[in-house]
Short mmCIF file of C-alpha atoms in Angstrom, two decimals:
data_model
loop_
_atom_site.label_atom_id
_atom_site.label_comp_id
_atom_site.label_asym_id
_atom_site.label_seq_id
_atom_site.Cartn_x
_atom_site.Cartn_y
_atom_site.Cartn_z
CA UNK A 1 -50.93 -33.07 -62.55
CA UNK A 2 -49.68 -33.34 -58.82
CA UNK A 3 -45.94 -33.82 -59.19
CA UNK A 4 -44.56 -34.75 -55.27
CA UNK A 5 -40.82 -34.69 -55.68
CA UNK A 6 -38.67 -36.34 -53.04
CA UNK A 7 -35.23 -37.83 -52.47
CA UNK A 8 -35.39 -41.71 -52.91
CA UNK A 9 -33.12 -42.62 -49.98
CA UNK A 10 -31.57 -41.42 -47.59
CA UNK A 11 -28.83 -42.35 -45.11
CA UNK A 12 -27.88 -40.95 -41.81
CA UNK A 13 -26.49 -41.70 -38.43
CA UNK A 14 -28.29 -42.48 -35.31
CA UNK A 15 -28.09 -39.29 -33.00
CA UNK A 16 -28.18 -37.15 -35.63
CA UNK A 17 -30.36 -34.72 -37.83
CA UNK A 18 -32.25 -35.47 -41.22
CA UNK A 19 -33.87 -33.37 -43.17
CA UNK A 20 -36.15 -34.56 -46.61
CA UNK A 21 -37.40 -32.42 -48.81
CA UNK A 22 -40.34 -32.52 -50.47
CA UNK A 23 -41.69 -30.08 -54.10
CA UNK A 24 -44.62 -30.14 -55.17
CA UNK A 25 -47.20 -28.14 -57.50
CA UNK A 26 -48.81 -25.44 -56.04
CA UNK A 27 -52.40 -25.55 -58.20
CA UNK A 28 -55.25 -25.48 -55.85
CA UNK A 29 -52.86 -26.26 -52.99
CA UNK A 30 -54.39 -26.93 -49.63
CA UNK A 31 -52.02 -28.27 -47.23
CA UNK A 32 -48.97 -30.76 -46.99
CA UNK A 33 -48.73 -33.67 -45.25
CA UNK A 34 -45.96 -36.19 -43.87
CA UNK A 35 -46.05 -39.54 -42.99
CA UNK A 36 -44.16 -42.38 -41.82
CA UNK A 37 -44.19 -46.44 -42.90
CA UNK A 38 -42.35 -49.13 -41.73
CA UNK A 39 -41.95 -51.92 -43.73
CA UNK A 40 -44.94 -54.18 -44.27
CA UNK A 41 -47.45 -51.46 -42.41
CA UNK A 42 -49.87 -48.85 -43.55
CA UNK A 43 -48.69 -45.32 -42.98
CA UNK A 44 -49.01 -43.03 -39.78
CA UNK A 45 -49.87 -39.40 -39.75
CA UNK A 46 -46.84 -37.17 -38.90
CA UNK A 47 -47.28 -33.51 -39.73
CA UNK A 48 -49.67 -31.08 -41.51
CA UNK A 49 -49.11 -27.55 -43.06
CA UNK A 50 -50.86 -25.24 -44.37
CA UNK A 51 -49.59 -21.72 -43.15
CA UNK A 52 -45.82 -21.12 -44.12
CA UNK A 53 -43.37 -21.73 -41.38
CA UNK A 54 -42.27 -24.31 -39.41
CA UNK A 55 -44.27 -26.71 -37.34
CA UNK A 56 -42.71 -28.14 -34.14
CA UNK A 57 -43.68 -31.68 -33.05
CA UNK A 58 -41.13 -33.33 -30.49
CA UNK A 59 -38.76 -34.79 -32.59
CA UNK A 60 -39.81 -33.69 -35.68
CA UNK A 61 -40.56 -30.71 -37.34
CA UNK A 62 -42.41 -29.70 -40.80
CA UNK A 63 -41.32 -26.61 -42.39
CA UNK A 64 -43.76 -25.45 -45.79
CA UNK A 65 -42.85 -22.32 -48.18
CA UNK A 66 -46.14 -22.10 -50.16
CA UNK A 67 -44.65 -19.96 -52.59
CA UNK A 68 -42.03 -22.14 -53.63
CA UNK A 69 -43.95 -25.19 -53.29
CA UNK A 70 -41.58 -26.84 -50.71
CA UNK A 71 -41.45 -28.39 -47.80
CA UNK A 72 -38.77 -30.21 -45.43
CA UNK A 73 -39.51 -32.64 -42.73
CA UNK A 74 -36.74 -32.58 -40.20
CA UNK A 75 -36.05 -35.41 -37.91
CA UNK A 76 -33.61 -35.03 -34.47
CA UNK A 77 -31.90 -37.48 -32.90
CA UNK A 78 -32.47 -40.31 -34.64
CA UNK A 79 -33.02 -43.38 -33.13
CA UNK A 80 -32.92 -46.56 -35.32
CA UNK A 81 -36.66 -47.25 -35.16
CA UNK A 82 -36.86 -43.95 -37.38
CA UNK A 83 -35.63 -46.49 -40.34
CA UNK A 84 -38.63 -46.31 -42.03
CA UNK A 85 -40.21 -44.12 -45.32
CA UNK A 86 -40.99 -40.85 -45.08
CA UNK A 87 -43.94 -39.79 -47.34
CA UNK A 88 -44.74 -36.05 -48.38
CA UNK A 89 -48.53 -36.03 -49.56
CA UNK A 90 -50.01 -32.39 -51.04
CA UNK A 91 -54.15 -31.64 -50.71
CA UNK A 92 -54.50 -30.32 -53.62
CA UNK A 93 -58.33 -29.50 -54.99
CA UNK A 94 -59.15 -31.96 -52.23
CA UNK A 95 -57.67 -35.24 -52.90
CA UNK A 96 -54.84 -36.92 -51.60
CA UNK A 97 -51.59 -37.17 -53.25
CA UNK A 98 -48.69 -38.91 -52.54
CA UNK A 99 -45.24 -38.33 -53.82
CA UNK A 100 -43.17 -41.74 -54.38
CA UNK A 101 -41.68 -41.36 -50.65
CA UNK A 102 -37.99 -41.43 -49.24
CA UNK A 103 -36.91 -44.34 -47.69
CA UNK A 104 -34.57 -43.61 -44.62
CA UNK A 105 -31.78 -45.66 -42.73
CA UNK A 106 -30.24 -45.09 -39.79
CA UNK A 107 -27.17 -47.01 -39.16
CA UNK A 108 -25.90 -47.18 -35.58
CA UNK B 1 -65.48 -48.74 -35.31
CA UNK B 2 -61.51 -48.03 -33.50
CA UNK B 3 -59.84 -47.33 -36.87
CA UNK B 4 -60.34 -48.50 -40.55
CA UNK B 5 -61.01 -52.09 -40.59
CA UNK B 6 -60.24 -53.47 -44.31
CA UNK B 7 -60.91 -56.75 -45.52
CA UNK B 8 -59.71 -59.48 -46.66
CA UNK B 9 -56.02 -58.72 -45.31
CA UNK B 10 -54.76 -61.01 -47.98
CA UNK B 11 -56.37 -62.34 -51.26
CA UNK B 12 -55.18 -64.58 -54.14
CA UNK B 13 -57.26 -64.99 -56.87
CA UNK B 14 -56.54 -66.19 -60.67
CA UNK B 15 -56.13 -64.32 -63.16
CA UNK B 16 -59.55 -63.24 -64.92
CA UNK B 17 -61.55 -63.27 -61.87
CA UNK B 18 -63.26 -60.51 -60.22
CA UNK B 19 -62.47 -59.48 -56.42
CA UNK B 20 -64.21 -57.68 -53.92
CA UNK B 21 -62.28 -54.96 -51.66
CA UNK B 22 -64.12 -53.65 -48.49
CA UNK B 23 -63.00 -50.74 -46.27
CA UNK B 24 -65.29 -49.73 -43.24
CA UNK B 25 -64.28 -46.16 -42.67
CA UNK B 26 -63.70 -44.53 -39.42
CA UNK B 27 -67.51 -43.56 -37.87
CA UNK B 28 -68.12 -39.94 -38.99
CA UNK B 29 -65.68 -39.66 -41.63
CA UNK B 30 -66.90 -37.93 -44.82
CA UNK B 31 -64.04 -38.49 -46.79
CA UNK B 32 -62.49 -41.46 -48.12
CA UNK B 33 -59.80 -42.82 -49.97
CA UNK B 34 -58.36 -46.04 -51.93
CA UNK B 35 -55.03 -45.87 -53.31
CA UNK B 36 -52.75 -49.10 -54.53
CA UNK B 37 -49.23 -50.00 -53.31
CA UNK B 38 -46.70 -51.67 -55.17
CA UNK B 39 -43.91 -53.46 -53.66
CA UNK B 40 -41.19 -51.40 -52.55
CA UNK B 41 -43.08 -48.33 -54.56
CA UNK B 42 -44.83 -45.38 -53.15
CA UNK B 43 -49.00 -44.90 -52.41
CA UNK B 44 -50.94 -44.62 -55.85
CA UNK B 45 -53.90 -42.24 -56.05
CA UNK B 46 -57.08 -44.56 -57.22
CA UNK B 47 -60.01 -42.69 -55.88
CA UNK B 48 -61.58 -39.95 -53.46
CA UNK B 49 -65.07 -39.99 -51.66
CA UNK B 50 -66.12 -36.74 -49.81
CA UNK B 51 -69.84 -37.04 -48.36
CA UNK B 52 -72.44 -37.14 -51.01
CA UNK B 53 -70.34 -35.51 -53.88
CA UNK B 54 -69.12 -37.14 -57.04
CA UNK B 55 -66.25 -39.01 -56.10
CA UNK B 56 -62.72 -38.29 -58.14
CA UNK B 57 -62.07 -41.00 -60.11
CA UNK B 58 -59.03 -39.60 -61.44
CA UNK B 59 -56.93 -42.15 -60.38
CA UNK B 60 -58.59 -45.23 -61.54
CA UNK B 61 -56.24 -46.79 -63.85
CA UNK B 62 -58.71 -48.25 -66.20
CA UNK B 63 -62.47 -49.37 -66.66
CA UNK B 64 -61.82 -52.35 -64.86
CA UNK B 65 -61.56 -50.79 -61.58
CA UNK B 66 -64.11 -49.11 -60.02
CA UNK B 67 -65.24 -48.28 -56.11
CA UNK B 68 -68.80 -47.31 -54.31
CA UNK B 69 -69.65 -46.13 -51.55
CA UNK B 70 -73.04 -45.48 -49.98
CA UNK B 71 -72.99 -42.16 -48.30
CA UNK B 72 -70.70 -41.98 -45.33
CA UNK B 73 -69.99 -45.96 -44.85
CA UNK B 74 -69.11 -48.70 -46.20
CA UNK B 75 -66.77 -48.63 -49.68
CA UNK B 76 -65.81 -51.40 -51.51
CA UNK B 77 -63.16 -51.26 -54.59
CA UNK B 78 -64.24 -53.36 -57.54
CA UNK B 79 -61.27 -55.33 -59.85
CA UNK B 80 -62.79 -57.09 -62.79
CA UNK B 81 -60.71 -59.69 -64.91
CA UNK B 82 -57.82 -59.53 -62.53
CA UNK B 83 -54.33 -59.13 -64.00
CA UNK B 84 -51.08 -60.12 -62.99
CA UNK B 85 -50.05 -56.21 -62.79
CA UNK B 86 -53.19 -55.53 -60.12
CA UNK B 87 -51.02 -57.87 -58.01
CA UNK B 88 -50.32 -55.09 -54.47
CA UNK B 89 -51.79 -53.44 -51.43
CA UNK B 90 -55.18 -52.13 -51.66
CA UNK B 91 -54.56 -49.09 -48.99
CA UNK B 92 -58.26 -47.31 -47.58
CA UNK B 93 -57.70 -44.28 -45.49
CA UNK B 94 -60.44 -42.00 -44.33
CA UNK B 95 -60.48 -38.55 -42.47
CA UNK B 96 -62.92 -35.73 -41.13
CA UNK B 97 -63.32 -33.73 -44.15
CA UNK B 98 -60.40 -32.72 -46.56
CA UNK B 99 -58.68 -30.86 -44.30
CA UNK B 100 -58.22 -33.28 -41.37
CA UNK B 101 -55.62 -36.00 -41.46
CA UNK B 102 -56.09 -39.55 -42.64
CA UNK B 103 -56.19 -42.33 -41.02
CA UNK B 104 -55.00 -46.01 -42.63
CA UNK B 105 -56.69 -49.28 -42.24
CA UNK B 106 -53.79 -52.37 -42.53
CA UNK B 107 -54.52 -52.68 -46.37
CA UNK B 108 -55.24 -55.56 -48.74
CA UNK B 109 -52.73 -57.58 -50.39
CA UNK B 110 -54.11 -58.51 -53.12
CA UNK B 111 -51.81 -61.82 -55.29
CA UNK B 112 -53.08 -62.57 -59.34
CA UNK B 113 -51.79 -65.73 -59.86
#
């Protein structure tokens, strides 16, 4: 199996810094993926990994330790339109597979 | 086309019939997905195209589902004798090749009444 574990919800204050976490399996492993959903929408693309290390995209930033099957997606100074979930998806012998995704809020 | 174009954006059918789900994948894409969203619940794998492979039916969660597609256009997912529990979003994504990103069309909701 593919088990994607993530935090359900999270909380946190706008200005501030998030960080979700993500495990997964590491069987035939071929690169991480984050994205983001409002509410009612289909999810957008955020981040991809597939080296370890930390990948630096405005705002956010994707971090991936292969050998401990983990990876963190860390959002800066949060803004309220960041309320959304945040969905950690693993390639693993090709398909997609998504964990069950953390939902985030941002109060003001 | 722009992006993935799925349709119908919203279906309600009765229990027992069969429905129809198309996706139209972005132009060039080799690989497609389908996966099923339940309210408030995360993205559920149902199947993966890539080219002209076999697809991975893994996900599928039983023999009245099923999906085609004809090379590297067109898919359409299958639901025969509809059941209240099939009631969600039918979510299509495509991408390059299995190491590119994917890309979401707006998703079917599909209602069993």
């Amino acid at each position: 199996g593919q088990n994607i574990d993530q935090p359900t919800e999270m909380t946190a204050t706008e200005g501030a810094i998030v960080q979700i976490n993500c495990t997964y399996q590491t069987s035939g492993f071929n690169g991480l993926f984050w994205y983001q959903q409002h509410a009612g929408e289909a999810p957008t693309f955020l981040s991809y990994n597939v080296l370890d290390g930390l990948e630096e995209k405005g705002r956010f930033s994707s971090f991936l330790s292969r050998s401990k099957g983990y990876s963190y997606l860390l959002l800066k100074e949060l803004q309220m339109k960041d309320s959304a979930s945040y969905l950690c998806a693993d390639r693993s012998f090709q398909k997609l597979v998504f964990g069950t995704g953390t939902r985030l809020l941002v109060s003001p | 086309g722009a992006g993935v174009s799925q349709s119908p954006s919203n279906k309600v059918t009765e229990k027992g019939k069969d429905v129809e789900l198309r996706c139209d994948p972005i132009s060039g894409h080799t690989a497609l997905y389908w996966y099923r969203q339940r309210l408030g619940q995360g993205l559920e794998f149902l199947i993966y195209f890539q080219g002209n492979s076999a697809p991975d039916k893994s996900g599928l969660p039983s023999d009245r589902f099923s999906a085609e597609r004809t090379g590297e256009s067109v898919s359409t997912l299958t639901i025969q004798r509809t059941q209240q529990e099939d009631s969600a979003v039918y979510l299509c994504a495509s991408s390059l090749g299995p190491t590119y990103e994917a890309f979401f069309g707006q998703g079917t909701r599909l209602t069993v009444v």
